N, C-alpha and C. Protein backbone atom coordinates (compact mmCIF):
# COMPACT_ATOMS: atom_id res chain seq x y z
N MET A 1 -70.62 138.28 40.69
CA MET A 1 -69.51 139.20 40.76
C MET A 1 -68.35 138.58 41.56
N ILE A 2 -68.66 138.00 42.70
CA ILE A 2 -67.63 137.38 43.54
C ILE A 2 -67.03 136.18 42.80
N LYS A 3 -67.86 135.43 42.07
CA LYS A 3 -67.36 134.28 41.33
C LYS A 3 -66.39 134.71 40.25
N ARG A 4 -66.69 135.80 39.55
CA ARG A 4 -65.78 136.30 38.52
C ARG A 4 -64.46 136.76 39.14
N LEU A 5 -64.55 137.43 40.26
CA LEU A 5 -63.34 137.91 40.94
C LEU A 5 -62.47 136.74 41.40
N LEU A 6 -63.07 135.72 41.99
CA LEU A 6 -62.32 134.53 42.40
C LEU A 6 -61.72 133.82 41.20
N PHE A 7 -62.50 133.70 40.12
CA PHE A 7 -62.02 133.05 38.91
C PHE A 7 -60.83 133.81 38.32
N THR A 8 -60.88 135.14 38.34
CA THR A 8 -59.78 135.97 37.83
C THR A 8 -58.52 135.78 38.69
N PHE A 9 -58.69 135.79 40.01
CA PHE A 9 -57.54 135.57 40.89
C PHE A 9 -56.94 134.17 40.70
N LEU A 10 -57.80 133.20 40.48
CA LEU A 10 -57.34 131.84 40.25
C LEU A 10 -56.52 131.77 38.96
N LEU A 11 -57.00 132.37 37.89
CA LEU A 11 -56.25 132.37 36.63
C LEU A 11 -54.93 133.11 36.75
N VAL A 12 -54.92 134.25 37.43
CA VAL A 12 -53.69 135.01 37.63
C VAL A 12 -52.70 134.20 38.48
N GLY A 13 -53.20 133.53 39.49
CA GLY A 13 -52.34 132.70 40.34
C GLY A 13 -51.71 131.56 39.56
N ILE A 14 -52.49 130.88 38.73
CA ILE A 14 -51.96 129.79 37.92
C ILE A 14 -50.92 130.32 36.94
N PHE A 15 -51.22 131.45 36.31
CA PHE A 15 -50.27 132.05 35.36
C PHE A 15 -48.96 132.42 36.04
N LEU A 16 -49.02 133.03 37.22
CA LEU A 16 -47.80 133.43 37.93
C LEU A 16 -47.00 132.22 38.40
N SER A 17 -47.70 131.17 38.87
CA SER A 17 -46.95 129.98 39.32
C SER A 17 -46.28 129.28 38.14
N ALA A 18 -46.94 129.23 37.00
CA ALA A 18 -46.32 128.64 35.81
C ALA A 18 -45.14 129.47 35.36
N LEU A 19 -45.24 130.77 35.42
CA LEU A 19 -44.15 131.66 35.04
C LEU A 19 -42.96 131.49 35.99
N THR A 20 -43.25 131.37 37.28
CA THR A 20 -42.19 131.18 38.27
C THR A 20 -41.47 129.86 38.06
N LEU A 21 -42.21 128.80 37.78
CA LEU A 21 -41.59 127.50 37.55
C LEU A 21 -40.71 127.51 36.31
N SER A 22 -41.18 128.14 35.25
CA SER A 22 -40.38 128.16 34.03
C SER A 22 -39.12 129.02 34.22
N LEU A 23 -39.19 130.08 34.98
CA LEU A 23 -38.02 130.90 35.24
C LEU A 23 -37.02 130.16 36.13
N ALA A 24 -37.53 129.41 37.09
CA ALA A 24 -36.65 128.66 37.99
C ALA A 24 -35.90 127.58 37.23
N GLN A 25 -36.52 126.99 36.23
CA GLN A 25 -35.85 125.96 35.47
C GLN A 25 -34.78 126.54 34.57
N GLU A 26 -34.95 127.74 34.09
CA GLU A 26 -33.96 128.35 33.23
C GLU A 26 -32.73 128.81 34.01
N ALA A 27 -32.85 128.99 35.30
CA ALA A 27 -31.72 129.48 36.09
C ALA A 27 -30.60 128.45 36.19
N THR A 28 -30.92 127.17 36.16
CA THR A 28 -29.90 126.14 36.24
C THR A 28 -30.04 125.17 35.06
N PRO A 29 -29.61 125.59 33.87
CA PRO A 29 -29.79 124.72 32.72
C PRO A 29 -28.90 123.48 32.74
N TYR A 30 -27.69 123.58 33.32
CA TYR A 30 -26.75 122.45 33.33
C TYR A 30 -26.28 122.19 34.76
N PRO A 31 -27.00 121.35 35.49
CA PRO A 31 -26.52 121.04 36.84
C PRO A 31 -25.21 120.27 36.75
N SER A 32 -24.31 120.58 37.68
CA SER A 32 -23.01 119.90 37.66
C SER A 32 -23.19 118.45 38.10
N PRO A 33 -22.68 117.52 37.31
CA PRO A 33 -22.84 116.11 37.68
C PRO A 33 -21.95 115.77 38.88
N LYS A 34 -22.54 115.07 39.82
CA LYS A 34 -21.78 114.63 41.00
C LYS A 34 -21.40 113.18 40.78
N PRO A 35 -20.12 112.84 40.98
CA PRO A 35 -19.71 111.45 40.75
C PRO A 35 -20.45 110.49 41.68
N THR A 36 -20.73 109.33 41.17
CA THR A 36 -21.41 108.31 41.96
C THR A 36 -20.46 107.78 43.02
N PRO A 37 -20.89 107.79 44.28
CA PRO A 37 -20.00 107.27 45.32
C PRO A 37 -19.75 105.77 45.14
N VAL A 38 -18.58 105.35 45.52
CA VAL A 38 -18.20 103.94 45.42
C VAL A 38 -18.95 103.16 46.49
N ALA A 39 -19.58 102.08 46.08
CA ALA A 39 -20.35 101.24 47.01
C ALA A 39 -19.41 100.29 47.73
N TYR A 40 -18.71 100.83 48.71
CA TYR A 40 -17.76 100.04 49.48
C TYR A 40 -17.74 100.62 50.89
N THR A 41 -17.99 99.79 51.88
CA THR A 41 -18.05 100.26 53.26
C THR A 41 -16.72 100.03 53.96
N LEU A 42 -16.22 101.08 54.58
CA LEU A 42 -14.96 100.96 55.33
C LEU A 42 -15.25 100.41 56.73
N PRO A 43 -14.35 99.59 57.26
CA PRO A 43 -14.57 99.03 58.60
C PRO A 43 -14.31 100.09 59.68
N PHE A 44 -14.86 99.82 60.85
CA PHE A 44 -14.59 100.70 61.99
C PHE A 44 -13.15 100.47 62.43
N PRO A 45 -12.37 101.55 62.63
CA PRO A 45 -10.94 101.38 62.90
C PRO A 45 -10.57 100.95 64.31
N GLY A 46 -11.51 101.01 65.24
CA GLY A 46 -11.14 100.71 66.62
C GLY A 46 -10.54 101.96 67.27
N ILE A 47 -9.48 101.77 68.05
CA ILE A 47 -8.86 102.93 68.69
C ILE A 47 -8.02 103.70 67.66
N LEU A 48 -7.96 105.01 67.85
CA LEU A 48 -7.26 105.88 66.92
C LEU A 48 -5.82 106.14 67.38
N PRO A 49 -4.97 106.63 66.50
CA PRO A 49 -3.57 106.88 66.86
C PRO A 49 -3.38 107.88 68.00
N ASP A 50 -4.39 108.68 68.31
CA ASP A 50 -4.23 109.62 69.41
C ASP A 50 -4.56 108.99 70.77
N HIS A 51 -4.91 107.71 70.78
CA HIS A 51 -5.19 106.99 72.03
C HIS A 51 -3.88 106.50 72.63
N PRO A 52 -3.73 106.55 73.97
CA PRO A 52 -2.47 106.15 74.60
C PRO A 52 -2.10 104.67 74.39
N LEU A 53 -3.06 103.81 74.13
CA LEU A 53 -2.78 102.39 73.95
C LEU A 53 -2.71 101.98 72.48
N TYR A 54 -2.62 102.93 71.59
CA TYR A 54 -2.59 102.63 70.16
C TYR A 54 -1.37 101.78 69.79
N PHE A 55 -0.27 101.98 70.51
CA PHE A 55 0.95 101.22 70.19
C PHE A 55 0.71 99.71 70.34
N LEU A 56 -0.17 99.32 71.27
CA LEU A 56 -0.48 97.90 71.44
C LEU A 56 -1.24 97.36 70.23
N LYS A 57 -2.14 98.15 69.72
CA LYS A 57 -2.88 97.74 68.53
C LYS A 57 -1.92 97.60 67.34
N SER A 58 -1.03 98.54 67.22
CA SER A 58 -0.05 98.51 66.13
C SER A 58 0.86 97.28 66.26
N LEU A 59 1.30 96.99 67.47
CA LEU A 59 2.13 95.82 67.72
C LEU A 59 1.37 94.53 67.39
N ARG A 60 0.13 94.46 67.83
CA ARG A 60 -0.70 93.29 67.54
C ARG A 60 -0.84 93.07 66.03
N ASP A 61 -1.09 94.14 65.28
CA ASP A 61 -1.26 94.03 63.83
C ASP A 61 0.03 93.57 63.15
N THR A 62 1.16 94.05 63.63
CA THR A 62 2.44 93.64 63.06
C THR A 62 2.68 92.15 63.31
N ILE A 63 2.40 91.69 64.53
CA ILE A 63 2.58 90.28 64.86
C ILE A 63 1.63 89.41 64.03
N LEU A 64 0.38 89.84 63.90
CA LEU A 64 -0.57 89.09 63.08
C LEU A 64 -0.09 88.96 61.64
N PHE A 65 0.42 90.06 61.09
CA PHE A 65 0.88 90.02 59.71
C PHE A 65 2.05 89.05 59.55
N LEU A 66 2.96 89.04 60.52
CA LEU A 66 4.11 88.14 60.44
C LEU A 66 3.70 86.67 60.54
N LEU A 67 2.58 86.39 61.20
CA LEU A 67 2.12 85.02 61.36
C LEU A 67 1.31 84.51 60.17
N ILE A 68 0.85 85.40 59.31
CA ILE A 68 0.04 84.98 58.15
C ILE A 68 0.97 84.48 57.05
N LYS A 69 0.78 83.23 56.67
CA LYS A 69 1.62 82.62 55.62
C LYS A 69 0.88 82.48 54.29
N ASN A 70 -0.42 82.35 54.33
CA ASN A 70 -1.22 82.21 53.12
C ASN A 70 -1.21 83.54 52.34
N PRO A 71 -0.77 83.52 51.07
CA PRO A 71 -0.67 84.78 50.32
C PRO A 71 -2.01 85.49 50.11
N VAL A 72 -3.08 84.73 50.01
CA VAL A 72 -4.41 85.35 49.85
C VAL A 72 -4.80 86.06 51.14
N ARG A 73 -4.56 85.42 52.26
CA ARG A 73 -4.88 86.04 53.56
C ARG A 73 -4.00 87.28 53.80
N ARG A 74 -2.77 87.25 53.30
CA ARG A 74 -1.89 88.42 53.45
C ARG A 74 -2.45 89.61 52.67
N VAL A 75 -2.93 89.36 51.45
CA VAL A 75 -3.52 90.43 50.65
C VAL A 75 -4.78 90.96 51.33
N GLU A 76 -5.62 90.05 51.81
CA GLU A 76 -6.83 90.47 52.53
C GLU A 76 -6.48 91.31 53.75
N PHE A 77 -5.41 90.93 54.45
CA PHE A 77 -4.98 91.68 55.62
C PHE A 77 -4.50 93.09 55.22
N HIS A 78 -3.76 93.18 54.11
CA HIS A 78 -3.32 94.49 53.63
C HIS A 78 -4.52 95.38 53.30
N ILE A 79 -5.50 94.80 52.63
CA ILE A 79 -6.70 95.57 52.28
C ILE A 79 -7.42 96.03 53.54
N LEU A 80 -7.57 95.14 54.50
CA LEU A 80 -8.24 95.48 55.76
C LEU A 80 -7.49 96.59 56.49
N GLN A 81 -6.18 96.47 56.58
CA GLN A 81 -5.38 97.49 57.27
C GLN A 81 -5.46 98.83 56.53
N ALA A 82 -5.44 98.79 55.21
CA ALA A 82 -5.55 100.03 54.44
C ALA A 82 -6.91 100.69 54.69
N ASP A 83 -7.96 99.88 54.69
CA ASP A 83 -9.30 100.42 54.93
C ASP A 83 -9.44 100.99 56.34
N LYS A 84 -8.89 100.28 57.33
CA LYS A 84 -8.95 100.78 58.70
C LYS A 84 -8.14 102.07 58.86
N SER A 85 -7.00 102.14 58.19
CA SER A 85 -6.18 103.36 58.26
C SER A 85 -6.91 104.54 57.65
N LEU A 86 -7.56 104.31 56.52
CA LEU A 86 -8.30 105.40 55.87
C LEU A 86 -9.49 105.82 56.73
N SER A 87 -10.17 104.86 57.32
CA SER A 87 -11.30 105.18 58.19
C SER A 87 -10.85 105.98 59.41
N SER A 88 -9.73 105.59 59.98
CA SER A 88 -9.22 106.35 61.14
C SER A 88 -8.73 107.73 60.70
N ALA A 89 -8.17 107.84 59.50
CA ALA A 89 -7.76 109.16 58.99
C ALA A 89 -8.95 110.08 58.87
N SER A 90 -10.04 109.54 58.36
CA SER A 90 -11.26 110.35 58.23
C SER A 90 -11.75 110.82 59.60
N MET A 91 -11.71 109.92 60.58
CA MET A 91 -12.14 110.29 61.94
C MET A 91 -11.19 111.34 62.55
N LEU A 92 -9.91 111.21 62.27
CA LEU A 92 -8.95 112.19 62.79
C LEU A 92 -9.16 113.55 62.14
N PHE A 93 -9.45 113.58 60.86
CA PHE A 93 -9.75 114.85 60.20
C PHE A 93 -11.00 115.48 60.80
N ASP A 94 -12.00 114.65 61.09
CA ASP A 94 -13.22 115.16 61.72
C ASP A 94 -12.94 115.76 63.10
N LYS A 95 -11.96 115.19 63.81
CA LYS A 95 -11.58 115.70 65.14
C LYS A 95 -10.70 116.94 65.04
N GLY A 96 -10.19 117.24 63.82
CA GLY A 96 -9.34 118.41 63.65
C GLY A 96 -7.85 118.10 63.71
N ASP A 97 -7.48 116.84 63.80
CA ASP A 97 -6.07 116.46 63.87
C ASP A 97 -5.57 116.14 62.45
N LYS A 98 -5.20 117.20 61.74
CA LYS A 98 -4.82 117.05 60.33
C LYS A 98 -3.50 116.30 60.16
N THR A 99 -2.56 116.53 61.06
CA THR A 99 -1.24 115.90 60.94
C THR A 99 -1.35 114.38 61.01
N ARG A 100 -2.02 113.88 62.04
CA ARG A 100 -2.19 112.42 62.17
C ARG A 100 -3.10 111.89 61.06
N GLY A 101 -4.07 112.68 60.65
CA GLY A 101 -4.94 112.26 59.56
C GLY A 101 -4.17 112.04 58.27
N ILE A 102 -3.24 112.94 57.97
CA ILE A 102 -2.42 112.79 56.77
C ILE A 102 -1.48 111.59 56.90
N GLN A 103 -0.93 111.38 58.11
CA GLN A 103 -0.06 110.22 58.33
C GLN A 103 -0.83 108.92 58.11
N MET A 104 -2.05 108.84 58.60
CA MET A 104 -2.84 107.63 58.44
C MET A 104 -3.28 107.44 56.99
N THR A 105 -3.55 108.53 56.29
CA THR A 105 -3.89 108.42 54.87
C THR A 105 -2.70 107.89 54.09
N THR A 106 -1.51 108.39 54.40
CA THR A 106 -0.30 107.91 53.74
C THR A 106 -0.08 106.43 54.04
N LYS A 107 -0.31 106.03 55.29
CA LYS A 107 -0.16 104.63 55.68
C LYS A 107 -1.15 103.76 54.91
N SER A 108 -2.36 104.25 54.71
CA SER A 108 -3.37 103.45 54.00
C SER A 108 -2.97 103.24 52.55
N VAL A 109 -2.40 104.25 51.91
CA VAL A 109 -1.97 104.10 50.52
C VAL A 109 -0.79 103.13 50.46
N GLN A 110 0.13 103.22 51.42
CA GLN A 110 1.26 102.28 51.45
C GLN A 110 0.78 100.84 51.62
N GLN A 111 -0.24 100.65 52.44
CA GLN A 111 -0.80 99.30 52.63
C GLN A 111 -1.41 98.78 51.32
N LEU A 112 -2.08 99.67 50.58
CA LEU A 112 -2.65 99.24 49.30
C LEU A 112 -1.56 98.87 48.30
N VAL A 113 -0.48 99.64 48.27
CA VAL A 113 0.63 99.33 47.37
C VAL A 113 1.23 97.97 47.74
N SER A 114 1.41 97.71 49.03
CA SER A 114 1.92 96.41 49.47
C SER A 114 0.95 95.30 49.10
N GLY A 115 -0.33 95.56 49.26
CA GLY A 115 -1.34 94.57 48.90
C GLY A 115 -1.33 94.26 47.41
N LYS A 116 -1.16 95.29 46.58
CA LYS A 116 -1.09 95.06 45.13
C LYS A 116 0.12 94.22 44.78
N ASN A 117 1.25 94.53 45.39
CA ASN A 117 2.47 93.75 45.11
C ASN A 117 2.29 92.29 45.49
N GLU A 118 1.69 92.03 46.64
CA GLU A 118 1.46 90.64 47.06
C GLU A 118 0.39 89.98 46.20
N LEU A 119 -0.58 90.75 45.75
CA LEU A 119 -1.66 90.20 44.94
C LEU A 119 -1.14 89.64 43.62
N PHE A 120 -0.19 90.34 43.01
CA PHE A 120 0.33 89.88 41.74
C PHE A 120 1.40 88.80 41.88
N ARG A 121 1.78 88.47 43.10
CA ARG A 121 2.67 87.33 43.33
C ARG A 121 1.90 86.01 43.39
N ILE A 122 0.58 86.11 43.58
CA ILE A 122 -0.24 84.90 43.68
C ILE A 122 -0.46 84.36 42.27
N ARG A 123 -0.16 83.10 42.09
CA ARG A 123 -0.40 82.47 40.78
C ARG A 123 -1.88 82.09 40.70
N PRO A 124 -2.49 82.26 39.53
CA PRO A 124 -3.92 81.96 39.39
C PRO A 124 -4.28 80.51 39.76
N GLU A 125 -3.38 79.59 39.51
CA GLU A 125 -3.69 78.20 39.83
C GLU A 125 -3.66 77.94 41.34
N GLU A 126 -3.08 78.86 42.11
CA GLU A 126 -3.01 78.68 43.57
C GLU A 126 -4.35 78.95 44.24
N ASN A 127 -5.16 79.81 43.62
CA ASN A 127 -6.38 80.20 44.29
C ASN A 127 -7.50 80.43 43.28
N LEU A 128 -8.65 79.88 43.61
CA LEU A 128 -9.82 80.07 42.75
C LEU A 128 -10.54 81.38 43.06
N GLN A 129 -10.24 81.99 44.22
CA GLN A 129 -10.91 83.23 44.64
C GLN A 129 -10.17 84.46 44.14
N LEU A 130 -9.23 84.31 43.26
CA LEU A 130 -8.37 85.42 42.86
C LEU A 130 -9.16 86.57 42.23
N ASN A 131 -10.15 86.25 41.42
CA ASN A 131 -10.94 87.32 40.78
C ASN A 131 -11.73 88.12 41.79
N SER A 132 -12.33 87.46 42.77
CA SER A 132 -13.08 88.21 43.79
C SER A 132 -12.13 89.04 44.66
N LEU A 133 -10.93 88.53 44.89
CA LEU A 133 -9.94 89.28 45.65
C LEU A 133 -9.49 90.52 44.87
N LYS A 134 -9.32 90.37 43.58
CA LYS A 134 -8.95 91.52 42.74
C LYS A 134 -10.08 92.55 42.70
N ASP A 135 -11.32 92.08 42.65
CA ASP A 135 -12.46 93.01 42.68
C ASP A 135 -12.50 93.79 43.98
N LYS A 136 -12.27 93.08 45.09
CA LYS A 136 -12.27 93.73 46.40
C LYS A 136 -11.15 94.77 46.48
N PHE A 137 -9.98 94.42 45.97
CA PHE A 137 -8.86 95.35 45.97
C PHE A 137 -9.19 96.59 45.15
N GLU A 138 -9.77 96.39 43.99
CA GLU A 138 -10.10 97.52 43.12
C GLU A 138 -11.14 98.44 43.77
N LYS A 139 -12.17 97.87 44.39
CA LYS A 139 -13.18 98.68 45.07
C LYS A 139 -12.56 99.47 46.22
N SER A 140 -11.68 98.82 46.95
CA SER A 140 -11.01 99.50 48.06
C SER A 140 -10.18 100.67 47.56
N ALA A 141 -9.43 100.46 46.48
CA ALA A 141 -8.60 101.53 45.94
C ALA A 141 -9.45 102.68 45.41
N LEU A 142 -10.59 102.36 44.78
CA LEU A 142 -11.48 103.41 44.29
C LEU A 142 -12.09 104.19 45.45
N LYS A 143 -12.44 103.50 46.53
CA LYS A 143 -12.97 104.18 47.72
C LYS A 143 -11.90 105.08 48.33
N HIS A 144 -10.64 104.63 48.32
CA HIS A 144 -9.55 105.45 48.82
C HIS A 144 -9.43 106.72 47.98
N GLN A 145 -9.50 106.57 46.67
CA GLN A 145 -9.42 107.75 45.80
C GLN A 145 -10.54 108.73 46.11
N GLU A 146 -11.75 108.21 46.24
CA GLU A 146 -12.91 109.06 46.51
C GLU A 146 -12.74 109.83 47.82
N MET A 147 -12.34 109.11 48.88
CA MET A 147 -12.24 109.76 50.18
C MET A 147 -11.06 110.73 50.24
N ILE A 148 -9.96 110.38 49.60
CA ILE A 148 -8.80 111.28 49.61
C ILE A 148 -9.14 112.56 48.84
N GLN A 149 -9.87 112.42 47.77
CA GLN A 149 -10.29 113.61 47.01
C GLN A 149 -11.20 114.49 47.87
N ASP A 150 -12.13 113.88 48.60
CA ASP A 150 -13.02 114.64 49.49
C ASP A 150 -12.23 115.32 50.61
N LEU A 151 -11.27 114.59 51.19
CA LEU A 151 -10.48 115.18 52.27
C LEU A 151 -9.60 116.32 51.77
N ALA A 152 -9.06 116.18 50.55
CA ALA A 152 -8.19 117.22 50.01
C ALA A 152 -8.95 118.51 49.76
N MET A 153 -10.23 118.41 49.47
CA MET A 153 -11.04 119.62 49.22
C MET A 153 -11.15 120.49 50.47
N SER A 154 -11.05 119.88 51.64
CA SER A 154 -11.19 120.64 52.88
C SER A 154 -9.86 121.22 53.37
N LEU A 155 -8.77 120.93 52.66
CA LEU A 155 -7.45 121.39 53.10
C LEU A 155 -6.90 122.43 52.15
N GLU A 156 -5.80 123.02 52.55
CA GLU A 156 -5.09 123.96 51.69
C GLU A 156 -3.60 123.89 51.99
N GLY A 157 -2.82 124.42 51.07
CA GLY A 157 -1.38 124.47 51.26
C GLY A 157 -0.70 123.13 51.09
N GLN A 158 0.32 122.90 51.92
CA GLN A 158 1.13 121.68 51.84
C GLN A 158 0.31 120.42 52.12
N ASP A 159 -0.64 120.52 53.05
CA ASP A 159 -1.48 119.37 53.37
C ASP A 159 -2.29 118.93 52.14
N LYS A 160 -2.85 119.89 51.44
CA LYS A 160 -3.62 119.58 50.24
C LYS A 160 -2.72 118.95 49.17
N GLU A 161 -1.51 119.48 49.01
CA GLU A 161 -0.58 118.93 48.02
C GLU A 161 -0.21 117.49 48.37
N THR A 162 -0.05 117.21 49.65
CA THR A 162 0.28 115.84 50.07
C THR A 162 -0.84 114.88 49.69
N LEU A 163 -2.07 115.26 49.99
CA LEU A 163 -3.20 114.39 49.64
C LEU A 163 -3.38 114.28 48.14
N GLU A 164 -3.11 115.35 47.41
CA GLU A 164 -3.21 115.28 45.95
C GLU A 164 -2.14 114.34 45.37
N SER A 165 -0.95 114.33 45.96
CA SER A 165 0.08 113.39 45.49
C SER A 165 -0.31 111.95 45.82
N LEU A 166 -0.96 111.74 46.97
CA LEU A 166 -1.46 110.40 47.30
C LEU A 166 -2.55 109.97 46.32
N TYR A 167 -3.39 110.92 45.93
CA TYR A 167 -4.44 110.64 44.94
C TYR A 167 -3.81 110.22 43.61
N GLU A 168 -2.77 110.94 43.20
CA GLU A 168 -2.08 110.60 41.95
C GLU A 168 -1.41 109.23 42.06
N GLN A 169 -0.86 108.92 43.23
CA GLN A 169 -0.24 107.62 43.45
C GLN A 169 -1.29 106.51 43.32
N LEU A 170 -2.48 106.75 43.83
CA LEU A 170 -3.56 105.77 43.69
C LEU A 170 -4.02 105.64 42.24
N THR A 171 -4.03 106.75 41.52
CA THR A 171 -4.39 106.69 40.10
C THR A 171 -3.40 105.83 39.34
N THR A 172 -2.12 106.01 39.61
CA THR A 172 -1.08 105.19 38.98
C THR A 172 -1.24 103.73 39.39
N LEU A 173 -1.51 103.50 40.66
CA LEU A 173 -1.71 102.14 41.16
C LEU A 173 -2.87 101.46 40.44
N LEU A 174 -3.99 102.17 40.29
CA LEU A 174 -5.16 101.59 39.62
C LEU A 174 -4.90 101.35 38.13
N THR A 175 -4.16 102.26 37.51
CA THR A 175 -3.83 102.07 36.09
C THR A 175 -2.96 100.83 35.92
N ASP A 176 -1.95 100.71 36.76
CA ASP A 176 -1.06 99.55 36.72
C ASP A 176 -1.84 98.27 37.03
N PHE A 177 -2.74 98.36 37.99
CA PHE A 177 -3.55 97.21 38.38
C PHE A 177 -4.43 96.75 37.21
N SER A 178 -5.09 97.68 36.54
CA SER A 178 -5.98 97.29 35.44
C SER A 178 -5.20 96.76 34.24
N ARG A 179 -3.98 97.22 34.04
CA ARG A 179 -3.14 96.69 32.96
C ARG A 179 -2.72 95.25 33.22
N ASN A 180 -2.42 94.95 34.46
CA ASN A 180 -1.92 93.62 34.80
C ASN A 180 -3.03 92.64 35.20
N ARG A 181 -4.21 93.11 35.25
CA ARG A 181 -5.33 92.27 35.69
C ARG A 181 -5.56 91.21 34.70
């Protein structure tokens, strides 16, 4: 008698768990696809614009840029500065400083535009590393798009519109880049 009762409870339990699983699967027939994150790591920015000695870092970077004569190194420097600016913008947004975060995001996009302009001034015969440099530039720009889109989702109003216009500017930059590649 006890064996029959246990067997009945076991069958009912299996039936209910199978029913629950099938109902749970029907609740979400089409999961929304999440875009694959860009496999590109941003560098640590160092001190942020809200630090009292940030002007020294900015001055140092300007002097370094003026001293770089090699066009490939200039493009690499633009990419590095753009990545550091975006990384610091993300940190500023995390701290709640939206104004400086937007300024740094704008600066990062401007650095990428400058880098693209210098990149297309390099003649292919001048450098054998041109393809790897173009790949690095493209990955950086795609990472910028991804992060700006993520940052814009957390904002509203004029701030969101500013980041959306930067996103569109990057889309245009990438389209132009792929056409001229």
